[in-house]
Amino acid sequence: MREDRAINQQLDSITETDKQKLSPVNQSILKIWGPSRLQGKINISGAKNSALPAMAATLLSSGVCRLRQIPCLADINTMGKVLSALGAKIKQNGNTLDIDARDLDNPEAPYELVRQLRASFFAIGPILARLGVARVPLPGGCAIGARPVDLHVRGLQALGAEVHIEHGMVNAYISGSKKRLQGAKIYLDYPSVGATETLMMASTLAEGETIIENAAQEPEVEDLANLCIAMGANIFGAGTKTIVISGVPKLHSVDYTIIPDRIEAGTFLIAGAITNSEITIAPVVPKHLSAVISKLQSVGLKIIQDKSDSLRILPSEILKSTDIDTQPYPGFPTDLQAPFMALLSVCSGSSSVTETVFENRMRHVSELNRMGANIRVKGNHAIVEGVPKLSAAPVIGTDLRASAALILAALAAEGETTFQGLQHLDRGYEQLEIKLQKLGAKLERVDLVKENDIFPASI
Ligand code: UD1
C-alpha cells in the first residue's frame, strides 16, 4: 500500500504546469522508432563539464586563451554570453574558442543568464580574483534539487573575501589596498565539484598557499587544474582529495584541449547495451569510465579496450540485474543514473538504484513506467523489476540526463516514441540525434509548428 502511494507520488511528479512549460507550440520534438540495432563508431565530444569551468577560468588570464574541443551546446552559448557581458571578447571557430579577457571590467553577471546556467555561478571565483569584486546572482534550484552555493561562499570567505547576499545577489569583494585574496586552509563539508572549481580558480591568484581538503576528485576538476597550470598556476594534487595551490600574481595565455566527455561516452555505451549492439566510442579516457564499465560488466556485457582511447561494447542476449549507488567520483556518476536505470528496466531480475548526490533526481521514473518499465520509488531509492521489453509512448524529459534516459529507452522500445524536452537535451549532448542516426537508429527532429496536432493541448 505504502509502495503504491510512492508510485502515485512519482507519477504525479510531472505536473500539468511542467507539461505546459515543456510544450510551447514552437518547440521541436524527437520521433524515435524502435527497437533499433546500432552499429559503428562514434566520435565523443569534448566534456561539457570541463568546457564550462574552463571558459570561466579564462577570466583569470591576462592573455588570450584558446580552448579546443569545446562542444557546440546551448550551455556553452549561454556561458559565452556571460563572459561577453563581463567584458571578455569571444570568437568561435567550430569547436575552438578564443577568449580575450584582458579588458575584463564588469564584475556583475546578468541574472537572466545565470538563471539559465547554474555553472556560470562558478565564474564568481575568477571575477573576484581578477577584479577584487564580483556580483553574481544566486543561480537558484533546478529540476534535480535545491543546489545551494554555501560551500562556494564559505570558501571565498575563508580566502579573505567579504561576501554578502542581498536581494538574490552574491556580492563579494576584497577589502584592503592589495586587492588580493589570501591563501587559506579550506575543508569542504561535501566534495562539491563546483565549489572545488570556484575555490581552486580563485586561489590561483591569491597571495600565499591554499589547501582545499575533501576536494572533488572528478576528472573535470583535474582538467581545470591542468588548464590553470598551463596558464602559469601552481596547483598540486588535483584529482585527489587534497589540492594545494600556491598563488601567483598573474596568469598568461594558453592553448588547451579539454578532455572527452565521460558522460556522453557512458550514454553511448548504455545505448549499445540497451539495443544489444556492438559500437565503438572514441576518443575516451577509459579510466574515467571505470565505475560505469564495472556496472555494465555486472549486467553481463563485455567492454573491450581496443586502443588506449577507444572502447567497444559487445552485445549480450542476457542482461542481468545489478545495484547502483551514485557517489562522487570515482563512484558511479549521478549524471548516468537515469540512463543506467533505462538499461536496468530491461535487465532480468530486481535491481536497486540509490541516488545520493541530488535530492530530486528520480523524475524520469514515471516516464519510464509509461514506456512499460516496472519501477517503484521511495525517496531517492528505486527498485527496478526488469521487464522483457519496453513499448513506445509520448514522453517528456524534465532535465538533461532524464531526457537521455528516455531516448535510450525509446531506442529499445517497440513502436514510435514522441519525445518532448529537446531544450534539455540540446544543453548537454552535441548532435545526439545525428550521432545516433549514424549508428543506424531511426529518429528525427520534428518542428511542432508544422505538426502541432501531435500534442493536443491537454498534454
Ligand atoms: C557538477 C556537474 C553536474 C554533476 C554534479 C555532480 C558541472 C557543470 N556540473 O555540478 O553535471 O551532476 O557536478 O557530479 O560540472 N552542494 C551544496 N552546497 C554547495 C554546492 C553543492 O550543498 O555549495 C550540494 C548540491 O546541492 C548537491 C551536491 O552538493 O546535492 C553535489 O553538487 P556539486 O558537486 O556541487 O555539483 P555541481 O558542481 O553543481
mmCIF file of N, CA and C and ligand atoms in Angstrom, residues 49 52 118-119 122 147-152 190 192-194 218 334-335 357-358 361, ligand 1:
data_model
loop_
_atom_site.group_PDB
_atom_site.id
_atom_site.type_symbol
_atom_site.label_atom_id
_atom_site.label_comp_id
_atom_site.label_asym_id
_atom_site.label_seq_id
_atom_site.Cartn_x
_atom_site.Cartn_y
_atom_site.Cartn_z
ATOM 1 N N ASN A 49 31.217 19.471 -18.948
ATOM 2 C CA ASN A 49 31.512 19.884 -17.576
ATOM 3 C C ASN A 49 32.972 20.285 -17.368
ATOM 4 N N LEU A 52 32.742 24.245 -19.477
ATOM 5 C CA LEU A 52 32.119 25.391 -18.792
ATOM 6 C C LEU A 52 33.061 26.035 -17.772
ATOM 7 N N ARG A 118 23.442 27.235 -14.257
ATOM 8 C CA ARG A 118 23.970 27.240 -12.906
ATOM 9 C C ARG A 118 25.493 27.329 -12.885
ATOM 10 N N ALA A 119 26.131 26.630 -13.834
ATOM 11 C CA ALA A 119 27.601 26.588 -13.825
ATOM 12 C C ALA A 119 28.210 27.972 -14.026
ATOM 13 N N PHE A 122 30.006 29.639 -11.202
ATOM 14 C CA PHE A 122 31.401 29.302 -10.870
ATOM 15 C C PHE A 122 32.362 30.426 -11.279
ATOM 16 N N ARG A 147 20.220 22.743 -4.852
ATOM 17 C CA ARG A 147 21.559 23.146 -5.289
ATOM 18 C C ARG A 147 22.035 24.480 -4.696
ATOM 19 N N PRO A 148 22.259 24.499 -3.389
ATOM 20 C CA PRO A 148 22.769 25.727 -2.764
ATOM 21 C C PRO A 148 24.221 26.007 -3.161
ATOM 22 N N VAL A 149 24.713 27.214 -2.824
ATOM 23 C CA VAL A 149 26.105 27.563 -3.141
ATOM 24 C C VAL A 149 26.864 27.938 -1.862
ATOM 25 N N ASP A 150 26.392 27.425 -0.718
ATOM 26 C CA ASP A 150 27.002 27.786 0.566
ATOM 27 C C ASP A 150 28.492 27.411 0.639
ATOM 28 N N LEU A 151 28.861 26.291 0.009
ATOM 29 C CA LEU A 151 30.275 25.861 0.092
ATOM 30 C C LEU A 151 31.169 26.814 -0.707
ATOM 31 N N HIS A 152 30.661 27.316 -1.831
ATOM 32 C CA HIS A 152 31.414 28.300 -2.617
ATOM 33 C C HIS A 152 31.620 29.557 -1.752
ATOM 34 N N TYR A 190 31.333 18.751 1.837
ATOM 35 C CA TYR A 190 30.964 17.762 0.818
ATOM 36 C C TYR A 190 31.873 18.034 -0.384
ATOM 37 N N SER A 192 32.012 18.968 -3.301
ATOM 38 C CA SER A 192 31.266 19.591 -4.406
ATOM 39 C C SER A 192 32.212 19.901 -5.565
ATOM 40 N N VAL A 193 31.784 19.503 -6.760
ATOM 41 C CA VAL A 193 32.588 19.748 -7.962
ATOM 42 C C VAL A 193 32.713 21.261 -8.182
ATOM 43 N N GLY A 194 31.564 21.937 -8.182
ATOM 44 C CA GLY A 194 31.558 23.370 -8.471
ATOM 45 C C GLY A 194 32.332 24.164 -7.435
ATOM 46 N N GLU A 218 36.735 14.641 -9.347
ATOM 47 C CA GLU A 218 36.251 14.396 -10.716
ATOM 48 C C GLU A 218 37.322 14.726 -11.751
ATOM 49 N N THR A 334 26.298 10.397 -10.800
ATOM 50 C CA THR A 334 24.867 10.734 -10.755
ATOM 51 C C THR A 334 24.340 11.075 -12.148
ATOM 52 N N ASP A 335 25.201 11.632 -13.011
ATOM 53 C CA ASP A 335 24.738 12.023 -14.349
ATOM 54 C C ASP A 335 24.416 10.815 -15.234
ATOM 55 N N VAL A 357 23.543 11.904 -4.512
ATOM 56 C CA VAL A 357 24.158 13.217 -4.762
ATOM 57 C C VAL A 357 23.104 14.337 -4.808
ATOM 58 N N PHE A 358 22.017 14.116 -5.539
ATOM 59 C CA PHE A 358 20.960 15.131 -5.647
ATOM 60 C C PHE A 358 19.672 14.586 -5.032
ATOM 61 N N ARG A 361 16.253 13.441 -8.052
ATOM 62 C CA ARG A 361 16.692 13.007 -9.371
ATOM 63 C C ARG A 361 16.076 11.669 -9.766
HETATM 64 C C1 UD1 B 1 28.566 19.241 -11.285
HETATM 65 C C2 UD1 B 1 28.202 18.890 -12.708
HETATM 66 C C3 UD1 B 1 26.911 18.088 -12.733
HETATM 67 C C4 UD1 B 1 27.046 16.850 -11.840
HETATM 68 C C5 UD1 B 1 27.476 17.263 -10.442
HETATM 69 C C6 UD1 B 1 27.765 16.076 -9.536
HETATM 70 C C7 UD1 B 1 29.113 20.787 -13.897
HETATM 71 C C8 UD1 B 1 28.849 21.992 -14.737
HETATM 72 N N1 UD1 B 1 28.034 20.125 -13.456
HETATM 73 O O1 UD1 B 1 27.524 20.066 -10.764
HETATM 74 O O2 UD1 B 1 26.670 17.672 -14.078
HETATM 75 O O3 UD1 B 1 25.778 16.224 -11.733
HETATM 76 O O4 UD1 B 1 28.693 18.047 -10.519
HETATM 77 O O5 UD1 B 1 28.700 15.240 -10.113
HETATM 78 O O6 UD1 B 1 30.240 20.410 -13.690
HETATM 79 N N2 UD1 B 1 26.067 21.371 -2.725
HETATM 80 C C9 UD1 B 1 25.829 22.062 -1.573
HETATM 81 N N3 UD1 B 1 26.414 23.300 -1.407
HETATM 82 C C10 UD1 B 1 27.231 23.849 -2.358
HETATM 83 C C11 UD1 B 1 27.492 23.107 -3.530
HETATM 84 C C12 UD1 B 1 26.890 21.872 -3.693
HETATM 85 O O7 UD1 B 1 25.086 21.607 -0.700
HETATM 86 O O8 UD1 B 1 27.738 24.957 -2.154
HETATM 87 C C13 UD1 B 1 25.428 20.046 -2.925
HETATM 88 C C14 UD1 B 1 24.480 20.038 -4.145
HETATM 89 O O9 UD1 B 1 23.216 20.573 -3.818
HETATM 90 C C15 UD1 B 1 24.444 18.570 -4.496
HETATM 91 C C16 UD1 B 1 25.859 18.103 -4.139
HETATM 92 O O10 UD1 B 1 26.410 19.094 -3.291
HETATM 93 O O11 UD1 B 1 23.498 17.901 -3.698
HETATM 94 C C17 UD1 B 1 26.769 17.927 -5.348
HETATM 95 O O12 UD1 B 1 26.797 19.140 -6.083
HETATM 96 P P1 UD1 B 1 28.086 19.627 -6.879
HETATM 97 O O13 UD1 B 1 29.156 18.591 -6.830
HETATM 98 O O14 UD1 B 1 28.415 20.998 -6.415
HETATM 99 O O15 UD1 B 1 27.503 19.714 -8.343
HETATM 100 P P2 UD1 B 1 27.746 20.867 -9.403
HETATM 101 O O16 UD1 B 1 29.144 21.330 -9.342
HETATM 102 O O17 UD1 B 1 26.677 21.861 -9.340
#
